[in-house]
Amino acid sequence: MNLPLFCPIPISDPERIQLAHGEGARLTRRLIREELLAAFSNPFLAPLADAATLPDLGGRLVMTTDSSVVSPLFFPGGDIGSLAIHGAINDLAVSGAEPMYLSVALILEEGLPMETLRRVIRSMKDAAQACGVSIVTGDTKVVPHGEADQLFICTTGIGRLRPGADLGAHRVRPGDRILVSGTLGDHGLAILGSREGLEFGDQLCSDSAPLHHLIAVLLSSGANVRFMRDATRGGVAAVLHELVEQSGLTARLYETALPVSPAARGACELLGLDPLHIANEGKLVAVVAEESADAAVAILQSHPLGIHAAVIGEATSALPPQVLITNPFGQLRVIDEPSGAPLPRIC
Amino acid sequence: MNLPLFCPIPISDPERIQLAHGEGARLTRRLIREELLAAFSNPFLAPLADAATLPDLGGRLVMTTDSSVVSPLFFPGGDIGSLAIHGAINDLAVSGAEPMYLSVALILEEGLPMETLRRVIRSMKDAAQACGVSIVTGDTKVVPHGEADQLFICTTGIGRLRPGADLGAHRVRPGDRILVSGTLGDHGLAILGSREGLEFGDQLCSDSAPLHHLIAVLLSSGANVRFMRDATRGGVAAVLHELVEQSGLTARLYETALPVSPAARGACELLGLDPLHIANEGKLVAVVAEESADAAVAILQSHPLGIHAAVIGEATSALPPQVLITNPFGQLRVIDEPSGAPLPRIC
């Protein structure tokens, strides 16, 4: 009988997470009441039941889920807490939904400093408030020291589908324009710089941000939007490969049109990375009908999160379906899906 | 610059999870299509969008979330996959909802054998099918070897509140009866036995099971049900402490009435554990009005998951509010909340 597993020597420092915080009893209840309920306070969460009872949404339901395992937990421009909220908000928003409710499940490593958890909770609280959504239910588990790295968060979001929303790769037509809402690669490069202590770290900041207001403005403008995604893991390239696979069309980009900040461009050149392959956490990729493109860009640019919005390419019927880019000299090259040098725990 | 982190030497064995399975690109898409979509196939998941678009629920929405971090992944009577499904189903059902849709977020450790993942996915698929719910959206992250232990699952469930459902500690009155749907402690003892290689391991099986059909039968019988919980972490004691705290009433139990299997009783005596403190994964605690109690027990006993259902105590107005138990000699003793020897990763 392996006694150390059965009766682990508990970490008794009250300022660190203990296994008993995950046992479902007194310490769990205290953690939930004093840290989580106190921060996320709302009438749906307050009963602390096994599930939250919510109003009738009065429309079609949209549901998304995301685990956040980013490392480090805190990075220039954000942290795992705000990232976990923004990720759920953005997945709902690009699906044509108004984000309404979130659940939060925490997996904590024994020994995690309570102050680290508090910082993350504060950040989640602030992000949820700023987004106008409520964290209505949650779960907390603790695993022994060494069996997880500090803190993982799983957020699930639900929202109501906007009436009339009709989005999807099946709606994209040759001639449609491909837009992005701003500069590319900032999140991934900021994480990389922060993790590796690279010099450019100071100039690069994550773009982690909630896109639902920007998207609401775009959709209610009447622009003929066919397809939307937020360009996270795998960057814009992964979104476009998905589009190509689902639509059977080719995505043709113009290299000179890609909005990339000077700091990001410098970092990409130094490291041999392509900004199209790098993760963002607050960048919209939208495909809009050709006749809507100029107006859509102007609308995006009028919003603080869309200042650098641009048309970066178009959908064509060229075969085989692939992602192509035209360089400044007019030469075409194929953009592969990212797959070579993985950058783990980017989000 | 820490090159090994930036460019990890990839695990290239195709029969193991690689970091690239979490990069959002080709290997991620293949994993999702060939393993997850193939198993969970349904029209809501099939578009593989960032979120699932679902019908109007036509009623009040209930939402719950749970992380599963159980160790070992496979144990007598179940595994982390079925457990993750049952946990969400049960949290919805005890809240008076009909479970409808689930999301599944996986956190995988680099190097996890693909066959282990496949076994877990098959188990989730079978459990969801048996429960009549659809897995409509998901997420997959991979963390480097050593930064998580094999596999964690976060399931979030949504359902529609049953019309007329009115459950909660506030509805409990002195004289109400406390029922359980079957024997206590089986899940926790099975995990413990399996993890530690104890001899009793063979005789004890997890009770992991979905309770929504049992609960539907009970609720539609017209029994006056006030409060329900599934007794998971912290066991029946944790549920009753929550009830006592929220209702201001005392829970008084009869030791001779507790259904405990001979194997579980033997294991508890050997290890000095109290079956009231041990986790279950398929046991309902219900408080019903006194006049409904006998009928409610009979209804539960008529269902395969409720054969050993019993009245185990009652709510009283005795002060201070606490959880008390009467032993066979008529002596009263206080049941504390479990807090001493934590048993990590029980669920």
XYZ file of C-alpha atoms in Angstrom:
694
model
C 0.000 0.000 0.000
C 1.426 3.269 -1.127
C 0.818 5.383 1.950
C 2.262 8.640 0.646
C -0.418 8.752 -2.057
C -3.210 7.783 0.254
C -2.182 10.177 3.021
C -0.146 12.888 1.333
C 1.705 15.204 3.642
C -0.526 18.219 3.286
C 0.797 21.635 2.424
C -0.517 23.592 5.373
C 0.532 27.104 4.358
C -2.782 28.982 4.285
C -1.425 31.190 1.528
C -1.013 28.262 -0.837
C -3.508 25.943 -2.492
C -3.844 22.683 -0.586
C -5.263 19.371 -1.731
C -8.130 19.918 0.689
C -9.200 22.936 -1.392
C -10.353 20.364 -3.919
C -12.046 17.923 -1.549
C -15.528 19.384 -1.810
C -15.737 20.135 1.897
C -14.886 22.998 4.235
C -11.802 24.423 2.510
C -13.437 24.086 -0.897
C -16.488 25.958 0.321
C -14.321 28.662 1.862
C -12.308 29.070 -1.315
C -15.482 29.303 -3.357
C -17.182 31.768 -1.024
C -14.259 33.999 -0.145
C -12.443 34.098 -3.444
C -14.738 33.096 -6.295
C -18.244 34.092 -5.221
C -16.928 37.329 -3.734
C -15.376 38.266 -7.064
C -17.919 36.940 -9.569
C -20.996 37.829 -7.485
C -24.283 37.565 -9.377
C -27.719 36.136 -8.597
C -27.243 33.028 -10.753
C -23.992 32.009 -9.064
C -25.044 32.986 -5.537
C -27.049 29.823 -4.683
C -23.832 27.802 -5.224
C -25.886 24.864 -6.438
C -24.569 22.089 -8.671
C -25.834 24.028 -11.690
C -27.020 27.547 -12.485
C -30.658 28.110 -13.357
C -30.917 30.847 -15.977
C -33.741 32.609 -17.791
C -35.231 31.407 -21.059
C -32.833 32.779 -23.678
C -35.654 33.472 -26.097
C -33.724 32.463 -29.166
C -31.354 29.899 -30.597
C -28.577 28.930 -28.249
C -24.869 29.059 -29.118
C -22.325 27.162 -26.996
C -18.521 27.133 -26.995
C -15.788 25.765 -24.745
C -12.062 26.457 -24.373
C -9.286 25.389 -22.070
C -6.591 27.932 -21.290
C -3.168 26.502 -20.496
C -1.038 29.506 -21.425
C 2.444 29.801 -19.947
C 3.516 32.106 -18.374
C 0.284 32.910 -16.522
C 0.986 36.648 -16.757
C 2.381 38.232 -19.899
C 2.571 41.676 -21.496
C -0.969 42.737 -22.315
C -2.867 40.095 -20.377
C -2.950 36.943 -18.311
C -4.590 33.527 -18.320
C -7.687 34.922 -16.601
C -8.614 37.609 -19.110
C -7.519 35.322 -21.968
C -9.923 32.600 -20.790
C -12.799 35.086 -20.791
C -11.910 36.700 -24.119
C -11.527 33.313 -25.802
C -15.087 32.277 -24.967
C -16.524 35.696 -25.823
C -14.798 35.730 -29.199
C -15.851 32.206 -30.170
C -19.462 33.143 -29.476
C -19.221 36.502 -31.244
C -17.714 35.144 -34.477
C -20.515 32.570 -34.521
C -23.067 35.377 -34.648
C -24.129 35.166 -31.015
C -24.459 37.723 -28.236
C -22.354 36.347 -25.338
C -24.399 36.043 -22.145
C -23.192 33.494 -19.584
C -19.926 31.777 -18.754
C -18.892 28.822 -16.654
C -15.385 28.584 -15.224
C -13.660 25.341 -14.222
C -10.296 25.648 -12.474
C -7.647 22.939 -12.239
C -5.159 24.060 -9.599
C -1.784 22.591 -8.683
C -1.213 21.941 -5.002
C 1.122 24.632 -3.675
C -0.054 27.378 -6.044
C 0.319 30.683 -4.185
C -3.113 31.977 -3.195
C -2.036 35.414 -4.390
C -1.494 34.045 -7.898
C -4.996 32.620 -7.886
C -6.402 35.905 -6.590
C -4.724 37.863 -9.381
C -6.191 35.507 -11.961
C -9.657 35.680 -10.385
C -9.528 39.492 -10.321
C -8.560 39.503 -13.958
C -11.418 37.150 -14.878
C -13.833 39.289 -12.898
C -12.694 42.498 -14.583
C -12.773 40.941 -18.043
C -16.244 39.442 -17.562
C -17.586 42.752 -16.246
C -16.067 44.680 -19.109
C -17.672 42.220 -21.528
C -21.088 42.415 -19.862
C -21.319 38.676 -19.182
C -21.911 36.793 -15.925
C -19.904 33.848 -14.602
C -22.834 31.730 -13.444
C -21.335 28.402 -12.407
C -17.962 26.815 -11.811
C -15.864 23.967 -10.527
C -12.547 23.734 -8.695
C -10.212 20.753 -8.666
C -6.789 20.458 -7.070
C -4.167 17.966 -8.240
C -1.012 17.045 -6.292
C 2.104 19.151 -6.807
C 3.782 18.189 -10.075
C 0.653 16.760 -11.745
C -0.341 20.039 -13.442
C 1.583 23.257 -14.065
C 0.151 25.899 -11.726
C -3.281 26.601 -13.116
C -5.503 25.631 -16.045
C -8.882 27.222 -16.763
C -11.763 25.886 -18.813
C -14.391 28.440 -19.777
C -17.629 27.575 -21.518
C -19.754 30.336 -22.950
C -23.340 30.471 -24.041
C -25.172 33.158 -25.924
C -28.196 33.858 -28.053
C -27.863 33.720 -31.820
C -28.513 37.140 -33.348
C -31.708 37.070 -35.358
C -30.861 36.780 -39.030
C -27.257 35.715 -38.452
C -26.229 33.389 -41.280
C -22.518 32.751 -41.292
C -20.393 29.933 -42.567
C -17.848 28.808 -45.116
C -20.726 27.587 -47.325
C -21.752 31.233 -47.884
C -18.372 32.366 -49.258
C -18.297 33.144 -53.008
C -15.448 33.862 -55.430
C -14.675 37.572 -55.325
C -15.502 37.936 -51.623
C -12.932 39.936 -49.706
C -10.914 38.660 -46.742
C -10.525 41.201 -43.933
C -8.614 41.247 -40.678
C -9.402 43.643 -37.846
C -5.809 44.594 -37.035
C -2.138 43.702 -36.770
C -1.124 40.058 -36.798
C 0.944 37.928 -34.475
C 1.102 40.156 -31.400
C -0.177 37.605 -28.887
C 2.046 34.719 -29.923
C 5.147 36.885 -30.139
C 4.440 38.498 -26.768
C 4.120 35.051 -25.146
C 7.258 33.859 -26.864
C 9.207 36.954 -25.857
C 7.970 36.805 -22.308
C 8.680 33.089 -21.938
C 12.127 33.177 -23.446
C 13.242 36.559 -22.141
C 13.800 37.919 -25.629
C 14.733 41.580 -26.017
C 11.773 42.463 -28.195
C 9.515 41.393 -25.340
C 9.096 44.968 -24.149
C 7.739 46.268 -27.407
C 5.273 43.485 -28.050
C 2.021 43.196 -26.185
C -0.670 40.551 -26.465
C -3.719 41.717 -28.398
C -6.029 39.727 -26.078
C -9.381 41.525 -26.309
C -13.106 40.812 -26.563
C -14.375 41.227 -30.103
C -18.132 41.103 -29.521
C -18.713 44.867 -29.636
C -16.629 45.270 -32.775
C -18.533 42.393 -34.375
C -21.896 43.786 -33.270
C -21.086 47.077 -34.972
C -20.030 45.273 -38.141
C -23.081 43.000 -38.283
C -25.583 45.737 -37.519
C -24.068 47.943 -40.245
C -25.754 45.752 -42.831
C -22.430 44.674 -44.363
C -22.854 41.352 -46.152
C -20.655 39.232 -43.853
C -20.304 35.599 -44.951
C -17.859 34.025 -42.501
C -16.009 35.032 -39.326
C -13.360 33.494 -37.085
C -10.998 34.827 -34.474
C -7.476 33.940 -35.548
C -6.061 32.167 -32.476
C -3.847 29.047 -32.526
C -2.347 28.604 -35.954
C -2.985 32.246 -36.779
C -4.729 33.592 -39.874
C -3.230 30.711 -41.875
C -5.148 28.118 -39.847
C -8.412 30.042 -40.272
C -7.908 30.280 -44.027
C -6.992 26.620 -44.366
C -10.223 25.789 -42.582
C -12.111 28.108 -44.935
C -10.467 26.569 -47.997
C -11.218 23.055 -46.829
C -14.860 23.812 -46.090
C -15.632 26.061 -49.082
C -13.583 24.434 -51.828
C -12.333 27.922 -52.766
C -8.835 29.371 -52.785
C -7.816 32.194 -50.442
C -5.469 34.600 -52.190
C -3.654 37.128 -50.000
C -1.600 40.246 -50.803
C 1.572 40.312 -48.724
C 1.827 44.115 -48.814
C -1.672 44.407 -47.344
C -0.995 42.414 -44.164
C -1.069 44.699 -41.125
C 1.959 43.782 -39.009
C 3.493 46.112 -36.422
C 7.159 47.041 -36.882
C 8.069 45.235 -33.646
C 6.242 42.068 -34.742
C 7.793 42.245 -38.185
C 11.241 42.564 -36.672
C 10.652 39.648 -34.303
C 9.323 37.468 -37.128
C 12.340 38.231 -39.304
C 14.736 37.539 -36.448
C 13.097 34.216 -35.603
C 12.160 33.114 -39.096
C 8.437 33.082 -38.339
C 5.522 34.028 -40.560
C 3.009 36.419 -38.939
C 0.240 34.502 -40.708
C 1.098 31.459 -38.577
C 1.197 33.182 -35.215
C -1.628 33.177 -32.677
C -3.695 36.260 -31.960
C -6.297 36.623 -29.213
C -8.196 39.675 -30.367
C -8.189 39.593 -34.144
C -11.152 38.991 -36.363
C -10.915 37.368 -39.786
C -14.062 38.175 -41.775
C -15.056 37.314 -45.316
C -17.463 39.869 -46.773
C -19.102 40.304 -50.146
C -17.006 42.407 -52.525
C -19.485 45.283 -52.574
C -19.452 45.475 -48.747
C -15.691 45.368 -48.307
C -14.792 49.057 -48.274
C -17.669 49.951 -45.970
C -16.834 47.034 -43.660
C -13.210 48.154 -43.355
C -14.307 51.709 -42.598
C -16.693 50.457 -39.900
C -14.009 48.307 -38.304
C -11.508 51.186 -38.423
C -13.965 53.436 -36.580
C -13.810 51.080 -33.535
C -10.820 51.183 -31.140
C -10.159 47.471 -31.717
C -10.251 47.828 -35.500
C -7.991 50.821 -36.209
C -5.632 48.744 -38.345
C -8.354 46.768 -40.127
C -7.576 45.951 -43.741
C -8.591 43.896 -46.731
C -5.811 41.295 -46.997
C -7.073 39.164 -49.853
C -9.975 37.546 -51.618
C -11.654 34.233 -52.295
C -11.181 32.824 -55.799
C -12.298 29.716 -57.626
C -8.704 28.812 -58.615
C -7.986 25.094 -58.315
C -6.753 23.284 -56.359
C -8.204 25.092 -53.334
C -5.293 26.458 -51.317
C -3.991 29.487 -49.436
C -1.811 31.626 -51.688
C 0.014 34.892 -51.138
C 1.292 37.388 -53.703
C 4.573 38.986 -52.693
C 5.487 42.606 -53.528
C 7.027 41.427 -56.805
C 3.863 39.729 -57.938
C 5.104 36.195 -57.250
C 2.682 33.679 -55.791
C 3.579 31.294 -53.008
C 1.604 28.718 -51.058
C 0.974 29.305 -47.356
C 1.130 25.956 -45.592
C -0.700 25.161 -42.461
C 1.620 25.771 -39.521
C 2.969 22.452 -38.306
C 6.753 22.615 -38.069
C 7.967 24.174 -34.819
C 5.151 23.992 -32.320
C 4.911 26.727 -29.731
C 3.202 24.975 -26.849
C 0.874 26.599 -24.329
C 0.251 29.736 -26.350
C -3.340 30.038 -25.124
C 17.173 32.273 -25.286
C 15.935 28.921 -24.110
C 15.881 26.997 -27.355
C 14.548 23.715 -26.010
C 11.303 25.433 -25.004
C 10.960 27.355 -28.222
C 11.777 24.411 -30.445
C 11.012 21.312 -28.392
C 12.235 18.066 -29.849
C 8.908 16.720 -30.975
C 7.628 13.301 -30.049
C 7.107 11.895 -33.512
C 5.516 8.560 -32.632
C 2.175 8.730 -34.464
C 0.626 6.570 -31.773
C 1.299 9.190 -29.102
C -0.064 12.669 -28.549
C 2.349 15.300 -29.855
C 2.518 18.994 -29.070
C 1.422 19.659 -32.636
C -1.921 18.003 -31.836
C -2.619 21.149 -29.830
C -1.367 23.726 -32.320
C -4.677 24.344 -34.045
C -3.374 23.254 -37.444
C -3.135 20.066 -39.465
C -2.581 17.522 -36.702
C -5.225 19.166 -34.528
C -7.728 19.002 -37.352
C -6.878 15.378 -38.024
C -7.242 14.465 -34.358
C -10.591 16.232 -34.200
C -11.917 14.684 -37.404
C -10.604 11.157 -37.059
C -11.003 10.636 -33.354
C -13.480 13.103 -31.886
C -15.918 13.931 -34.676
C -15.960 10.299 -35.794
C -17.008 9.213 -32.312
C -19.304 12.019 -31.213
C -20.890 12.565 -34.647
C -23.982 14.778 -34.607
C -25.222 17.663 -36.751
C -24.337 20.363 -34.182
C -20.713 19.276 -33.881
C -20.225 18.447 -37.568
C -19.560 22.008 -38.828
C -16.517 22.113 -36.469
C -17.039 25.840 -36.001
C -15.776 27.821 -33.018
C -19.139 27.297 -31.335
C -22.202 25.084 -31.774
C -25.464 26.636 -32.898
C -28.356 24.875 -31.193
C -32.140 25.144 -31.281
C -34.159 27.427 -29.035
C -34.481 25.432 -25.806
C -37.998 26.674 -25.235
C -37.617 26.974 -21.497
C -35.334 28.112 -18.711
C -31.745 27.107 -19.231
C -29.653 25.202 -16.671
C -25.841 25.140 -16.959
C -23.172 23.193 -15.085
C -19.441 22.581 -15.473
C -17.034 20.009 -14.061
C -13.405 19.103 -14.503
C -12.468 15.453 -14.232
C -8.930 14.740 -13.018
C -9.473 11.236 -11.630
C -6.474 8.948 -11.243
C -6.176 6.216 -12.406
C -7.921 6.970 -15.700
C -9.503 3.492 -15.727
C -10.904 1.910 -12.589
C -13.358 -0.849 -11.647
C -16.788 0.253 -12.820
C -15.762 3.146 -15.032
C -13.158 5.544 -16.353
C -12.518 9.265 -16.647
C -14.571 9.451 -19.851
C -17.849 8.047 -18.559
C -17.290 9.816 -15.238
C -16.977 13.185 -16.999
C -20.279 12.601 -18.798
C -22.129 11.287 -15.749
C -20.932 14.183 -13.591
C -22.457 16.777 -15.908
C -25.674 14.786 -16.413
C -26.138 14.360 -12.670
C -25.514 18.009 -11.818
C -28.183 19.009 -14.329
C -30.630 16.331 -13.207
C -30.461 17.166 -9.484
C -31.088 20.794 -10.436
C -34.403 19.792 -11.990
C -33.245 19.975 -15.608
C -33.436 17.587 -18.546
C -29.841 17.209 -19.786
C -29.539 18.064 -23.480
C -26.113 19.180 -24.698
C -22.529 18.785 -23.542
C -19.235 20.422 -24.392
C -15.955 18.573 -23.869
C -12.568 20.252 -23.381
C -9.532 17.972 -23.279
C -6.153 18.830 -21.770
C -3.699 16.194 -22.977
C -0.140 15.519 -21.885
C 2.401 15.206 -24.680
C 3.276 11.532 -25.075
C -0.139 10.201 -24.027
C -0.698 6.962 -25.941
C -3.272 7.504 -28.669
C -4.903 4.231 -27.647
C -5.530 5.640 -24.152
C -7.219 8.671 -25.663
C -9.280 6.451 -27.967
C -10.487 4.343 -25.050
C -11.551 7.480 -23.188
C -13.283 8.904 -26.261
C -15.160 5.635 -26.839
C -16.265 5.667 -23.241
C -17.489 9.276 -23.497
C -19.327 8.437 -26.704
C -21.026 5.396 -25.193
C -21.964 7.268 -22.021
C -23.374 10.256 -23.911
C -25.382 7.980 -26.210
C -26.745 5.993 -23.300
C -27.755 9.271 -21.641
C -29.414 10.638 -24.768
C -27.302 13.798 -24.895
C -25.130 15.191 -27.701
C -21.544 16.413 -27.414
C -21.923 19.546 -29.522
C -18.634 21.410 -29.172
C -15.156 20.885 -27.784
C -11.577 21.987 -27.421
C -8.240 20.169 -27.341
C -5.047 21.458 -25.765
C -1.713 19.671 -25.409
C 0.834 20.594 -22.743
C 4.458 19.413 -22.737
C 5.292 16.105 -21.075
C 5.359 16.532 -17.301
C 3.102 19.604 -17.197
C -0.126 17.633 -16.716
C -0.765 14.032 -15.723
C -2.006 12.194 -18.834
C -5.456 13.608 -19.429
C -7.933 16.027 -17.864
C -11.472 16.552 -19.153
C -13.779 19.487 -18.596
C -17.428 18.848 -19.443
C -20.079 21.531 -19.412
C -23.721 20.549 -19.633
C -26.834 22.465 -20.490
C -30.429 21.436 -20.173
C -33.946 22.742 -19.944
C -35.502 23.252 -16.533
C -38.491 20.953 -16.075
C -41.673 22.997 -15.909
C -42.734 23.348 -12.292
C -39.362 22.275 -10.852
C -38.824 24.106 -7.571
C -35.921 22.707 -5.641
C -33.584 24.163 -3.074
C -32.490 24.142 0.541
C -34.935 26.985 1.203
C -37.822 24.564 0.624
C -36.729 22.057 3.289
C -38.934 21.929 6.425
C -38.520 20.197 9.800
C -39.851 16.667 9.528
C -38.811 16.241 5.885
C -37.101 12.932 5.205
C -33.578 12.506 3.838
C -33.252 9.750 1.238
C -30.352 8.217 -0.624
C -30.766 6.196 -3.781
C -28.335 3.406 -2.882
C -25.195 2.195 -1.162
C -22.602 4.735 -0.081
C -18.895 5.095 -0.733
C -18.443 2.678 -3.626
C -16.768 5.110 -6.040
C -14.229 6.525 -3.604
C -13.301 3.124 -2.228
C -12.979 1.626 -5.714
C -10.605 4.430 -6.746
C -8.622 4.061 -3.558
C -8.401 0.295 -3.925
C -7.435 0.527 -7.559
C -4.820 3.219 -6.970
C -3.210 1.565 -3.995
C -3.566 -2.050 -5.102
C -5.588 -2.977 -2.030
C -7.026 -6.472 -1.809
C -10.613 -5.337 -1.530
C -10.246 -3.685 -4.914
C -11.820 -6.634 -6.695
C -15.030 -6.543 -4.732
C -15.619 -2.801 -4.989
C -16.831 -1.147 -8.123
C -17.453 2.540 -8.797
C -21.142 3.441 -8.807
C -20.579 5.968 -11.637
C -23.961 6.251 -13.358
C -26.305 8.816 -14.858
C -29.166 9.661 -12.517
C -31.423 11.632 -14.850
C -33.851 8.799 -15.604
C -34.149 7.845 -11.941
C -34.777 11.489 -11.071
C -37.299 11.919 -13.882
C -39.276 8.976 -12.526
C -39.159 10.413 -9.014
C -40.189 13.926 -10.042
C -42.980 12.814 -12.339
C -44.410 10.591 -9.599
C -45.736 13.676 -7.872
C -43.570 13.104 -4.774
C -43.026 16.383 -2.941
C -39.259 16.676 -3.513
C -37.661 19.701 -1.833
C -33.928 19.380 -2.508
C -31.597 17.094 -4.473
C -27.863 16.662 -4.860
C -25.621 13.932 -6.137
C -23.216 13.005 -3.353
C -19.812 13.285 -5.023
C -16.661 14.771 -3.432
C -17.052 14.878 0.341
C -19.808 12.271 0.170
C -23.244 12.508 1.750
C -21.688 14.454 4.651
C -20.675 17.326 2.343
C -24.165 17.479 0.813
C -25.795 17.562 4.245
C -23.402 20.224 5.548
C -24.345 22.344 2.568
C -28.026 21.716 3.294
C -27.587 22.610 6.966
C -25.717 25.787 6.139
C -28.275 26.930 3.597
C -31.451 25.895 5.426
C -30.529 26.615 9.052
C -31.934 23.167 9.932
C -30.264 20.120 11.444
C -29.868 16.875 9.502
C -30.344 13.887 11.794
C -29.325 10.496 10.436
C -29.896 6.922 11.662
C -26.713 4.889 11.423
C -28.566 1.591 11.039
C -30.434 2.960 8.028
C -27.354 3.790 5.942
C -27.090 1.468 2.944
C -23.473 0.338 2.771
C -22.361 -2.808 0.950
C -20.495 -5.442 3.000
C -17.337 -4.885 0.941
C -17.499 -1.113 1.453
C -18.188 -1.523 5.146
C -15.200 -3.841 5.495
C -12.944 -1.447 3.609
C -14.105 1.503 5.720
C -13.462 -0.393 8.942
C -10.043 -1.481 7.755
C -9.029 2.028 6.737
C -10.830 3.979 9.444
C -13.031 5.821 6.969
C -16.648 6.896 7.311
C -18.858 5.948 4.332
C -20.664 9.270 4.773
C -17.422 11.060 3.837
C -16.609 9.055 0.730
C -17.325 10.146 -2.829
C -20.049 8.542 -4.926
C -20.686 9.175 -8.602
C -24.175 7.779 -9.011
C -25.974 8.403 -5.760
C -28.817 10.784 -5.225
C -29.489 12.542 -1.927
C -33.065 13.815 -1.897
C -35.067 15.574 0.797
C -38.794 14.900 0.464
C -41.823 15.901 2.499
C -42.616 13.394 5.257
C -45.860 12.275 3.632
C -44.052 11.532 0.343
C -41.169 9.597 1.842
C -42.454 6.023 1.679
C -43.794 6.421 -1.830
C -40.563 8.073 -2.955
C -38.454 5.212 -1.620
C -40.712 2.696 -3.344
C -40.401 4.574 -6.630
C -36.623 4.745 -6.361
C -36.433 1.041 -5.478
C -38.406 0.158 -8.586
C -35.575 1.586 -10.778
C -32.375 -0.421 -11.383
C -30.246 2.450 -10.005
C -32.356 2.772 -6.848
C -32.712 -0.803 -5.606
C -31.019 0.022 -2.293
C -32.765 3.373 -1.794
C -33.566 4.198 1.817
C -34.677 6.908 4.183
C -31.528 7.668 6.159
C -32.696 10.549 8.332
C -34.751 13.679 8.648
C -34.519 17.447 8.906
C -35.180 18.914 12.348
C -35.244 22.379 13.839
C -32.745 21.419 16.588
C -30.182 24.125 17.235
C -27.386 24.712 16.449
C -27.854 23.462 12.871
C -25.553 20.496 12.353
C -25.293 17.008 10.923
C -25.989 14.415 13.617
C -26.151 10.633 13.552
C -27.828 8.251 16.005
C -25.905 5.033 16.509
C -27.553 1.656 17.124
C -27.470 2.336 20.887
C -29.347 5.607 20.546
C -26.296 7.809 21.094
C -25.948 10.979 19.037
C -22.710 12.083 17.436
C -21.792 14.989 15.179
C -20.711 14.248 11.607
C -18.004 16.725 10.693
C -17.312 17.891 7.232
C -14.573 15.728 5.742
C -11.308 17.639 5.865
C -8.610 15.487 7.464
C -6.973 13.046 5.064
C -7.584 14.280 1.566
C -7.918 11.711 -1.173
C -6.813 13.654 -4.231
C -8.061 13.117 -7.776
C -11.120 11.100 -6.792
C -13.180 12.533 -9.658
